[in-house]
């Protein structure tokens, strides 16, 4: 006689009080961080931020250049729309385009038409292949191939010779213009290019990288000297910061979704997949073999059988229930008639032994009972269970 011991059940999920006790420190820290972020945002709400913004004192801003130009009598005006930039073109004005690649093809064409014959200077900062062919016809852009951004002038342009070495390494340019000044070469291609206008005193200057205009790079090498000479040749400087909110950008015809994605999205996505796969392999190695664990309470075998039967009934799986009943019966009958358990489910081995033991039922009726088709309804399933039980009782009878 066995005695089942039922252990007291315990709840695995913590209560609300326990959850609060465990997480209140994290919640308090988040509240403090949120309050600090709001306070900083309020204090700095009047400040201007953004890369290449002449009003920004951030490391990537360009306020230092604007202040130095102001000391030399050059006034700087920031514009954010194409109409303002086109209207500002003139012989006494330098127009700096901060991020030319943000302009749509139609905006680039309009800007080029507005600047043609203006007699002023146009400075394009890190203009890539998406914009250089329209803003500076006859110029081709090539990507950077070297990590060294500090380069020597190696040209006859007076501004470059006076400045000396500068951080212009970035986009590289080639041109078909005969009278162009090609300076600061990287891998034999210029990173600073000056193209004089076909008529008048105007010109176009292409800088391969924005470093010489940034606050945290201005004091390095000849960056400040080169920036002041390139931007201070006219009394007025118009600093064009292209914006996606510009109404002229919406005039561009609709583009495909993949055209709106950055050029490196494919490689970026591939790197993410590789990183995810490596992370999965790393975590998978930490998983060991399954460890059996005792249940916190004793469960009666009859309850397990009843629960499984209810699942079969809910799924209307009479075929699986019948298969389970017949398989269990064959497994128990095989040793009783001298058939190995490994061959209990083989009709050629089990049925002759059962027929010889019973001396009454033929192999055909036994085959229908032990290996027949599934029952068609619940009543037939119950009848099958009773017949299997009766067969096992008869075989066990001495």
Short mmCIF file of C-alpha atoms in Angstrom, two decimals:
data_model
loop_
_atom_site.label_atom_id
_atom_site.label_comp_id
_atom_site.label_asym_id
_atom_site.label_seq_id
_atom_site.Cartn_x
_atom_site.Cartn_y
_atom_site.Cartn_z
CA UNK A 1 0.00 0.00 0.00
CA UNK A 2 1.40 3.35 -1.02
CA UNK A 3 0.67 6.62 0.64
CA UNK A 4 0.68 9.78 -1.44
CA UNK A 5 2.04 12.86 0.24
CA UNK A 6 0.59 16.13 -0.95
CA UNK A 7 2.91 19.09 -0.50
CA UNK A 8 1.48 22.51 0.27
CA UNK A 9 1.06 24.51 -2.92
CA UNK A 10 2.94 27.77 -3.23
CA UNK A 11 2.30 30.66 -5.59
CA UNK A 12 5.09 31.26 -8.11
CA UNK A 13 3.94 34.76 -9.04
CA UNK A 14 4.84 37.63 -6.66
CA UNK A 15 2.17 39.93 -5.33
CA UNK A 16 1.76 43.62 -6.01
CA UNK A 17 3.60 44.57 -2.82
CA UNK A 18 6.58 42.40 -3.73
CA UNK A 19 6.69 43.80 -7.25
CA UNK A 20 6.68 47.38 -5.94
CA UNK A 21 9.40 46.58 -3.39
CA UNK A 22 11.63 45.14 -6.09
CA UNK A 23 11.09 47.81 -8.73
CA UNK A 24 10.70 51.02 -6.74
CA UNK A 25 14.40 51.81 -7.03
CA UNK A 26 14.29 51.53 -10.82
CA UNK A 27 11.10 53.59 -11.02
CA UNK A 28 12.64 56.31 -8.83
CA UNK A 29 15.75 56.42 -11.00
CA UNK A 30 13.65 56.74 -14.16
CA UNK A 31 11.64 59.58 -12.62
CA UNK A 32 14.85 61.43 -11.67
CA UNK A 33 16.27 60.97 -15.18
CA UNK A 34 13.06 62.17 -16.77
CA UNK A 35 12.96 65.24 -14.55
CA UNK A 36 16.60 66.02 -15.35
CA UNK A 37 15.94 65.65 -19.09
CA UNK A 38 12.96 68.02 -18.90
CA UNK A 39 15.00 70.55 -16.92
CA UNK A 40 17.87 70.44 -19.41
CA UNK A 41 15.45 70.78 -22.30
CA UNK A 42 13.86 73.85 -20.71
CA UNK A 43 17.21 75.46 -19.96
CA UNK A 44 18.53 74.84 -23.46
CA UNK A 45 15.30 75.45 -25.33
CA UNK A 46 16.56 78.78 -26.63
CA UNK A 47 19.83 77.33 -27.92
CA UNK A 48 20.38 76.31 -31.49
CA UNK A 49 21.71 72.85 -32.20
CA UNK A 50 22.62 70.86 -35.24
CA UNK A 51 25.62 69.89 -37.33
CA UNK A 52 27.06 72.68 -39.50
CA UNK A 53 24.64 75.20 -37.98
CA UNK A 54 26.44 78.59 -37.59
CA UNK A 55 24.20 79.36 -34.59
CA UNK A 56 25.18 76.20 -32.71
CA UNK A 57 27.94 76.02 -30.12
CA UNK A 58 27.86 72.21 -30.08
CA UNK A 59 31.05 70.37 -31.09
CA UNK A 60 29.53 69.68 -34.50
CA UNK A 61 28.16 73.19 -34.88
CA UNK A 62 29.81 76.05 -36.76
CA UNK A 63 29.29 79.05 -34.51
CA UNK A 64 33.02 79.60 -34.08
CA UNK A 65 33.49 80.17 -37.82
CA UNK A 66 30.59 82.62 -37.90
CA UNK A 67 32.03 84.56 -34.96
CA UNK A 68 35.47 84.81 -36.59
CA UNK A 69 33.92 85.96 -39.86
CA UNK A 70 31.89 88.58 -37.98
CA UNK A 71 35.13 89.95 -36.48
CA UNK A 72 36.36 90.43 -40.07
CA UNK A 73 33.25 92.27 -41.17
CA UNK A 74 31.47 89.37 -42.88
CA UNK A 75 27.83 89.02 -41.88
CA UNK A 76 26.32 85.53 -41.82
CA UNK A 77 22.66 84.85 -42.56
CA UNK A 78 21.04 81.44 -42.20
CA UNK A 79 18.37 80.34 -44.69
CA UNK A 80 16.47 77.07 -44.76
CA UNK A 81 14.47 77.26 -47.99
CA UNK A 82 15.45 77.08 -51.62
CA UNK A 83 13.66 80.34 -52.47
CA UNK A 84 15.68 82.26 -49.86
CA UNK A 85 18.95 80.72 -51.04
CA UNK A 86 18.22 81.48 -54.71
CA UNK A 87 17.18 85.06 -53.94
CA UNK A 88 20.41 85.69 -51.99
CA UNK A 89 22.72 84.95 -54.93
CA UNK A 90 24.82 87.93 -55.96
CA UNK A 91 28.37 89.08 -56.76
CA UNK A 92 29.01 90.20 -53.16
CA UNK A 93 27.65 87.00 -51.58
CA UNK A 94 29.09 83.60 -50.71
CA UNK A 95 26.44 80.89 -50.64
CA UNK A 96 27.34 77.85 -48.55
CA UNK A 97 25.20 74.73 -49.06
CA UNK A 98 25.66 72.63 -45.93
CA UNK A 99 24.25 69.27 -47.03
CA UNK A 100 23.73 69.31 -50.81
CA UNK A 101 22.68 65.66 -50.94
CA UNK A 102 19.49 66.50 -48.99
CA UNK A 103 18.21 68.51 -51.94
CA UNK A 104 15.95 66.78 -54.41
CA UNK A 105 17.06 66.65 -58.06
CA UNK A 106 14.55 69.37 -58.94
CA UNK A 107 15.83 71.60 -56.12
CA UNK A 108 19.42 71.06 -57.26
CA UNK A 109 18.56 72.08 -60.82
CA UNK A 110 16.71 75.20 -59.65
CA UNK A 111 19.57 76.22 -57.37
CA UNK A 112 22.13 75.77 -60.16
CA UNK A 113 20.04 77.90 -62.51
CA UNK A 114 19.72 80.64 -59.88
CA UNK A 115 23.47 80.71 -59.23
CA UNK A 116 24.57 80.68 -62.86
CA UNK A 117 26.01 84.06 -63.79
CA UNK A 118 25.49 85.55 -60.30
CA UNK A 119 29.18 86.41 -59.96
CA UNK A 120 29.31 85.15 -56.37
CA UNK A 121 30.96 82.16 -54.75
CA UNK A 122 29.18 78.87 -54.07
CA UNK A 123 30.63 76.49 -51.47
CA UNK A 124 29.36 72.89 -51.52
CA UNK A 125 30.17 70.91 -48.39
CA UNK A 126 30.68 67.15 -48.88
CA UNK A 127 28.62 67.05 -52.04
CA UNK A 128 28.31 63.42 -53.12
CA UNK A 129 27.29 61.72 -56.32
CA UNK A 130 23.62 62.44 -55.56
CA UNK A 131 24.10 66.18 -56.04
CA UNK A 132 27.49 67.10 -57.50
CA UNK A 133 26.60 66.39 -61.14
CA UNK A 134 23.71 68.89 -61.06
CA UNK A 135 25.24 71.55 -58.81
CA UNK A 136 28.69 71.39 -60.42
CA UNK A 137 28.44 70.00 -63.96
CA UNK A 138 31.67 68.42 -65.17
CA UNK A 139 32.62 67.18 -61.67
CA UNK A 140 32.47 63.55 -60.54
CA UNK A 141 32.47 62.47 -56.89
CA UNK A 142 34.28 59.40 -55.54
CA UNK A 143 34.04 57.99 -52.00
CA UNK A 144 36.82 58.35 -49.45
CA UNK A 145 39.38 55.53 -49.40
CA UNK A 146 41.65 56.65 -46.57
CA UNK A 147 41.08 57.21 -42.86
CA UNK A 148 43.61 60.04 -42.83
CA UNK A 149 41.60 63.29 -43.04
CA UNK A 150 44.52 65.71 -42.57
CA UNK A 151 46.04 66.43 -45.98
CA UNK A 152 48.57 68.78 -47.56
CA UNK A 153 47.46 71.35 -50.19
CA UNK A 154 49.82 70.41 -53.07
CA UNK A 155 48.28 73.01 -55.38
CA UNK A 156 48.78 76.65 -56.38
CA UNK A 157 45.55 78.01 -54.86
CA UNK A 158 46.66 80.93 -52.61
CA UNK A 159 44.12 80.18 -49.88
CA UNK A 160 45.28 76.57 -49.63
CA UNK A 161 48.98 77.43 -49.70
CA UNK A 162 48.57 79.97 -46.90
CA UNK A 163 46.49 77.58 -44.76
CA UNK A 164 48.77 74.56 -45.13
CA UNK A 165 47.55 71.17 -43.92
CA UNK A 166 43.82 70.91 -43.21
CA UNK A 167 41.14 68.31 -42.48
CA UNK A 168 39.54 68.10 -45.90
CA UNK A 169 39.79 64.31 -46.36
CA UNK A 170 36.43 62.86 -47.37
CA UNK A 171 34.64 62.85 -50.70
CA UNK A 172 37.12 63.05 -53.58
CA UNK A 173 36.55 64.86 -56.86
CA UNK A 174 37.66 64.74 -60.47
CA UNK A 175 36.78 67.39 -63.03
CA UNK A 176 36.96 68.04 -66.74
CA UNK A 177 37.41 71.81 -66.24
CA UNK A 178 40.85 72.85 -67.46
CA UNK A 179 41.30 75.87 -65.18
CA UNK A 180 40.15 74.19 -61.94
CA UNK A 181 42.31 74.22 -58.81
CA UNK A 182 42.65 70.68 -57.42
CA UNK A 183 43.94 70.74 -53.85
CA UNK A 184 44.49 68.42 -50.89
CA UNK A 185 44.74 65.20 -52.93
CA UNK A 186 43.85 61.85 -51.40
CA UNK A 187 44.78 58.80 -53.47
CA UNK A 188 45.52 61.18 -56.38
CA UNK A 189 42.03 62.77 -56.30
CA UNK A 190 41.32 66.25 -54.94
CA UNK A 191 39.30 66.76 -51.76
CA UNK A 192 39.08 70.52 -52.34
CA UNK A 193 38.15 71.74 -55.80
CA UNK A 194 37.71 75.30 -57.05
CA UNK A 195 36.03 75.80 -60.42
CA UNK A 196 36.03 79.36 -61.81
CA UNK A 197 32.90 80.53 -63.60
CA UNK A 198 32.96 80.61 -67.38
CA UNK A 199 32.41 84.39 -67.20
CA UNK A 200 32.78 86.94 -64.42
CA UNK A 201 34.44 86.59 -61.02
CA UNK A 202 32.23 83.87 -59.61
CA UNK A 203 33.40 80.40 -58.74
CA UNK A 204 32.31 77.13 -57.12
CA UNK A 205 34.26 75.50 -54.30
CA UNK A 206 33.73 71.88 -53.32
CA UNK A 207 35.00 70.67 -49.92
CA UNK A 208 35.17 66.91 -49.40
CA UNK A 209 34.48 67.01 -45.64
CA UNK A 210 32.84 69.49 -43.23
CA UNK A 211 35.60 69.18 -40.59
CA UNK A 212 37.21 72.59 -41.25
CA UNK A 213 33.87 74.27 -40.37
CA UNK A 214 33.14 72.40 -37.13
CA UNK A 215 33.72 73.95 -33.72
CA UNK A 216 35.82 71.08 -32.34
CA UNK A 217 38.09 70.94 -35.44
CA UNK A 218 38.56 74.63 -36.12
CA UNK A 219 41.73 74.97 -34.01
CA UNK A 220 43.53 72.09 -35.72
CA UNK A 221 46.19 72.72 -38.35
CA UNK A 222 45.15 75.23 -40.98
CA UNK A 223 41.40 74.56 -40.68
CA UNK A 224 40.52 78.03 -39.39
CA UNK A 225 42.68 79.80 -41.98
CA UNK A 226 41.24 77.80 -44.86
CA UNK A 227 37.64 78.24 -43.68
CA UNK A 228 37.99 82.01 -43.24
CA UNK A 229 39.59 82.46 -46.65
CA UNK A 230 37.00 80.36 -48.46
CA UNK A 231 33.99 81.94 -46.72
CA UNK A 232 35.31 85.47 -46.22
CA UNK A 233 36.06 86.49 -49.80
CA UNK A 234 32.73 88.40 -50.01
CA UNK A 235 31.13 90.72 -47.44
CA UNK A 236 27.97 88.59 -47.15
CA UNK A 237 27.72 84.90 -46.32
CA UNK A 238 24.43 83.05 -46.80
CA UNK A 239 24.45 79.73 -44.94
CA UNK A 240 21.92 77.41 -46.55
CA UNK A 241 20.74 74.55 -44.31
CA UNK A 242 18.46 72.38 -46.49
CA UNK A 243 15.34 71.26 -44.67
CA UNK A 244 12.87 68.51 -45.42
CA UNK A 245 10.13 70.94 -44.35
CA UNK A 246 10.89 73.16 -47.34
CA UNK A 247 7.78 73.34 -49.54
CA UNK A 248 9.93 73.12 -52.68
CA UNK A 249 10.95 69.59 -51.65
CA UNK A 250 7.33 68.40 -51.94
CA UNK A 251 7.21 69.46 -55.56
CA UNK A 252 9.40 66.49 -56.42
CA UNK A 253 7.46 63.65 -57.99
CA UNK A 254 6.81 60.64 -55.79
CA UNK A 255 9.69 58.24 -55.45
CA UNK A 256 9.77 54.56 -54.67
CA UNK A 257 10.18 53.49 -51.05
CA UNK A 258 13.64 52.03 -51.69
CA UNK A 259 14.77 55.29 -53.29
CA UNK A 260 14.04 57.10 -50.04
CA UNK A 261 16.28 54.78 -48.04
CA UNK A 262 19.97 55.68 -47.57
CA UNK A 263 22.40 54.08 -49.97
CA UNK A 264 23.89 51.85 -47.27
CA UNK A 265 20.62 50.39 -46.01
CA UNK A 266 21.27 47.00 -47.62
CA UNK A 267 24.65 46.53 -45.95
CA UNK A 268 23.29 47.89 -42.69
CA UNK A 269 20.43 45.39 -42.73
CA UNK A 270 22.84 42.57 -43.56
CA UNK A 271 25.04 43.53 -40.62
CA UNK A 272 22.01 43.51 -38.32
CA UNK A 273 21.09 40.00 -39.46
CA UNK A 274 24.66 38.80 -38.91
CA UNK A 275 24.73 40.39 -35.46
CA UNK A 276 21.39 38.77 -34.57
CA UNK A 277 22.64 35.36 -35.74
CA UNK A 278 25.84 35.71 -33.70
CA UNK A 279 23.84 36.78 -30.65
CA UNK A 280 21.56 33.78 -31.07
CA UNK A 281 24.55 31.43 -31.30
CA UNK A 282 26.12 33.07 -28.26
CA UNK A 283 22.97 32.67 -26.19
CA UNK A 284 22.33 29.14 -27.47
CA UNK A 285 25.68 27.95 -26.17
CA UNK A 286 24.67 28.99 -22.66
CA UNK A 287 21.70 26.61 -22.67
CA UNK A 288 22.57 23.23 -21.16
CA UNK A 289 20.64 19.95 -21.26
CA UNK A 290 17.14 19.77 -19.88
CA UNK A 291 17.05 19.09 -16.13
CA UNK A 292 14.13 17.06 -14.76
CA UNK A 293 12.43 18.75 -11.86
CA UNK A 294 10.00 17.28 -9.38
CA UNK A 295 6.52 18.72 -9.31
CA UNK A 296 5.67 20.71 -6.17
CA UNK A 297 2.55 18.56 -5.66
CA UNK A 298 1.67 14.87 -6.24
CA UNK A 299 -0.67 14.26 -9.17
CA UNK A 300 -2.78 11.09 -9.34
CA UNK A 301 -2.43 8.99 -12.46
CA UNK A 302 -6.21 8.94 -12.83
CA UNK A 303 -6.26 12.75 -13.02
CA UNK A 304 -3.67 12.71 -15.79
CA UNK A 305 -5.67 10.14 -17.74
CA UNK A 306 -8.89 12.08 -17.26
CA UNK A 307 -7.28 15.35 -18.33
CA UNK A 308 -5.83 13.78 -21.44
CA UNK A 309 -9.17 12.20 -22.29
CA UNK A 310 -10.87 15.57 -22.01
CA UNK A 311 -8.32 17.03 -24.42
CA UNK A 312 -9.02 14.24 -26.91
CA UNK A 313 -12.76 14.82 -26.56
CA UNK A 314 -12.41 18.59 -26.97
CA UNK A 315 -10.37 18.10 -30.15
CA UNK A 316 -12.77 15.37 -31.37
CA UNK A 317 -9.69 13.16 -31.79
CA UNK A 318 -11.31 9.73 -31.61
CA UNK A 319 -8.69 8.33 -33.96
CA UNK A 320 -5.82 9.28 -31.65
CA UNK A 321 -7.68 8.04 -28.59
CA UNK A 322 -8.36 4.68 -30.26
CA UNK A 323 -4.73 4.42 -31.38
CA UNK A 324 -3.55 5.09 -27.82
CA UNK A 325 -5.91 2.46 -26.38
CA UNK A 326 -4.95 -0.21 -28.93
CA UNK A 327 -1.20 0.51 -28.61
CA UNK A 328 -1.30 0.23 -24.81
CA UNK A 329 -3.33 -3.00 -24.99
CA UNK A 330 -0.94 -4.59 -27.50
CA UNK A 331 2.03 -3.61 -25.34
CA UNK A 332 0.50 -5.30 -22.29
CA UNK A 333 -0.71 -8.40 -24.16
CA UNK A 334 2.55 -9.21 -25.96
CA UNK A 335 4.49 -10.46 -22.87
CA UNK A 336 1.47 -12.49 -21.77
CA UNK A 337 1.48 -14.57 -24.98
CA UNK A 338 5.25 -14.85 -25.33
CA UNK A 339 5.80 -12.13 -27.94
CA UNK A 340 8.63 -9.63 -27.46
CA UNK A 341 7.47 -6.10 -26.71
CA UNK A 342 9.45 -4.85 -29.68
CA UNK A 343 7.12 -6.88 -31.95
CA UNK A 344 3.92 -6.14 -30.09
CA UNK A 345 2.69 -3.86 -32.88
CA UNK A 346 3.37 -6.34 -35.68
CA UNK A 347 0.16 -8.25 -36.61
CA UNK A 348 2.11 -11.24 -38.03
CA UNK A 349 3.75 -11.82 -34.65
CA UNK A 350 1.02 -10.88 -32.16
CA UNK A 351 -2.19 -12.25 -33.72
CA UNK A 352 -1.15 -15.95 -34.11
CA UNK A 353 0.04 -16.05 -30.51
CA UNK A 354 -3.21 -14.49 -29.25
CA UNK A 355 -5.34 -16.83 -31.37
CA UNK A 356 -3.51 -19.87 -30.00
CA UNK A 357 -3.96 -18.60 -26.46
CA UNK A 358 -7.68 -17.89 -26.77
CA UNK A 359 -8.58 -20.98 -28.88
CA UNK A 360 -11.81 -19.43 -29.99
CA UNK A 361 -11.51 -16.02 -31.63
CA UNK A 362 -10.12 -16.01 -35.10
CA UNK A 363 -7.26 -13.84 -36.24
CA UNK A 364 -9.62 -11.77 -38.40
CA UNK A 365 -11.72 -10.58 -35.45
CA UNK A 366 -8.59 -9.95 -33.40
CA UNK A 367 -7.08 -7.94 -36.23
CA UNK A 368 -10.19 -5.77 -36.46
CA UNK A 369 -10.10 -5.23 -32.71
CA UNK A 370 -6.37 -4.51 -32.28
CA UNK A 371 -5.44 -3.03 -35.67
CA UNK A 372 -8.76 -1.93 -37.17
CA UNK A 373 -9.94 1.48 -38.35
CA UNK A 374 -10.78 4.28 -35.90
CA UNK A 375 -14.32 4.41 -34.50
CA UNK A 376 -16.83 6.75 -36.12
CA UNK A 377 -18.49 8.11 -32.97
CA UNK A 378 -18.12 8.29 -29.20
CA UNK A 379 -20.30 5.25 -28.64
CA UNK A 380 -18.10 3.14 -30.88
CA UNK A 381 -15.01 4.41 -29.03
CA UNK A 382 -16.51 3.37 -25.68
CA UNK A 383 -17.42 -0.02 -27.13
CA UNK A 384 -13.85 -0.42 -28.40
CA UNK A 385 -12.45 0.34 -24.95
CA UNK A 386 -14.77 -2.24 -23.35
CA UNK A 387 -13.83 -4.91 -25.88
CA UNK A 388 -10.11 -4.26 -25.39
CA UNK A 389 -10.55 -4.48 -21.64
CA UNK A 390 -12.46 -7.74 -22.00
CA UNK A 391 -9.79 -9.17 -24.29
CA UNK A 392 -7.03 -8.36 -21.83
CA UNK A 393 -9.03 -9.87 -18.95
CA UNK A 394 -9.57 -13.06 -20.91
CA UNK A 395 -5.89 -13.39 -21.77
CA UNK A 396 -4.88 -12.84 -18.17
CA UNK A 397 -7.38 -15.47 -16.95
CA UNK A 398 -5.47 -18.60 -15.90
#
